[in-house]
């Protein structure tokens, strides 16, 4: 089983870079993201094109701050 833990420092920013390519290359069974800096709906929207994964996220009450996703 391959588990990746990645501090993305903003999921929407990293999604504009090589995030999806890198994710495909690593092909983890479980992906843990820290510092998503987005609300749950924004995380779901950003990761909507990822198939074969269930997405669970937890955002902070303060927008644009902290947040995790598995």
CSV table of C-alpha atoms in Angstrom, one decimal:
chain,number,residue,atom,x,y,z
A,1,UNK,CA,0.0,0.0,0.0
A,2,UNK,CA,1.4,3.4,-1.0
A,3,UNK,CA,0.4,6.4,1.2
A,4,UNK,CA,1.5,9.9,0.2
A,5,UNK,CA,1.4,12.9,2.6
A,6,UNK,CA,1.8,16.2,0.7
A,7,UNK,CA,1.8,19.8,2.0
A,8,UNK,CA,0.3,21.5,-1.0
A,9,UNK,CA,0.3,25.1,0.4
A,10,UNK,CA,-2.9,25.9,-1.4
A,11,UNK,CA,-4.8,23.2,-3.5
A,12,UNK,CA,-6.1,25.6,-6.1
A,13,UNK,CA,-2.6,27.0,-6.7
A,14,UNK,CA,-0.9,23.6,-6.9
A,15,UNK,CA,-3.6,22.4,-9.3
A,16,UNK,CA,-2.5,25.1,-11.8
A,17,UNK,CA,1.0,23.5,-11.8
A,18,UNK,CA,2.0,19.8,-12.3
A,19,UNK,CA,-0.2,18.5,-9.4
A,20,UNK,CA,-2.3,16.1,-11.5
A,21,UNK,CA,0.6,14.8,-13.5
A,22,UNK,CA,2.6,14.3,-10.3
A,23,UNK,CA,-0.3,12.5,-8.7
A,24,UNK,CA,-0.7,10.2,-11.6
A,25,UNK,CA,3.0,9.4,-11.6
A,26,UNK,CA,3.0,8.6,-7.9
A,27,UNK,CA,-0.3,6.7,-8.1
A,28,UNK,CA,-0.9,6.5,-4.3
A,29,UNK,CA,-3.5,4.3,-2.7
A,30,UNK,CA,-4.1,7.0,-0.1
A,31,UNK,CA,-3.3,10.7,-0.6
A,32,UNK,CA,-3.2,13.0,2.4
A,33,UNK,CA,-3.1,16.8,1.6
A,34,UNK,CA,-2.3,19.5,4.1
A,35,UNK,CA,-2.7,23.2,3.9
A,36,UNK,CA,-5.3,23.1,1.2
A,37,UNK,CA,-6.3,26.7,2.1
A,38,UNK,CA,-9.8,26.2,0.6
A,39,UNK,CA,-13.3,25.4,1.8
A,40,UNK,CA,-14.7,21.9,1.4
A,41,UNK,CA,-16.7,22.7,-1.7
A,42,UNK,CA,-13.6,24.4,-3.3
A,43,UNK,CA,-11.5,21.3,-2.6
A,44,UNK,CA,-14.2,19.0,-4.1
A,45,UNK,CA,-14.4,21.3,-7.2
A,46,UNK,CA,-10.6,21.4,-7.7
A,47,UNK,CA,-10.3,17.6,-7.3
A,48,UNK,CA,-13.4,16.7,-9.3
A,49,UNK,CA,-11.4,15.3,-12.2
A,50,UNK,CA,-9.7,12.7,-10.1
A,51,UNK,CA,-11.2,9.3,-10.6
A,52,UNK,CA,-11.1,6.2,-8.4
A,53,UNK,CA,-10.7,8.1,-5.1
A,54,UNK,CA,-13.1,9.1,-2.4
A,55,UNK,CA,-12.4,12.6,-1.2
A,56,UNK,CA,-12.8,13.7,2.4
A,57,UNK,CA,-11.9,17.2,3.4
A,58,UNK,CA,-11.9,19.4,6.4
A,59,UNK,CA,-11.5,23.1,6.1
A,60,UNK,CA,-11.0,25.8,8.8
A,61,UNK,CA,-13.7,28.2,9.7
A,62,UNK,CA,-11.5,31.0,8.5
A,63,UNK,CA,-11.5,31.1,4.7
A,64,UNK,CA,-8.1,30.6,2.9
A,65,UNK,CA,-6.5,29.2,6.0
A,66,UNK,CA,-5.2,25.7,6.8
A,67,UNK,CA,-7.4,22.7,5.8
A,68,UNK,CA,-6.8,19.0,5.0
A,69,UNK,CA,-8.0,16.4,2.6
A,70,UNK,CA,-7.7,12.7,2.3
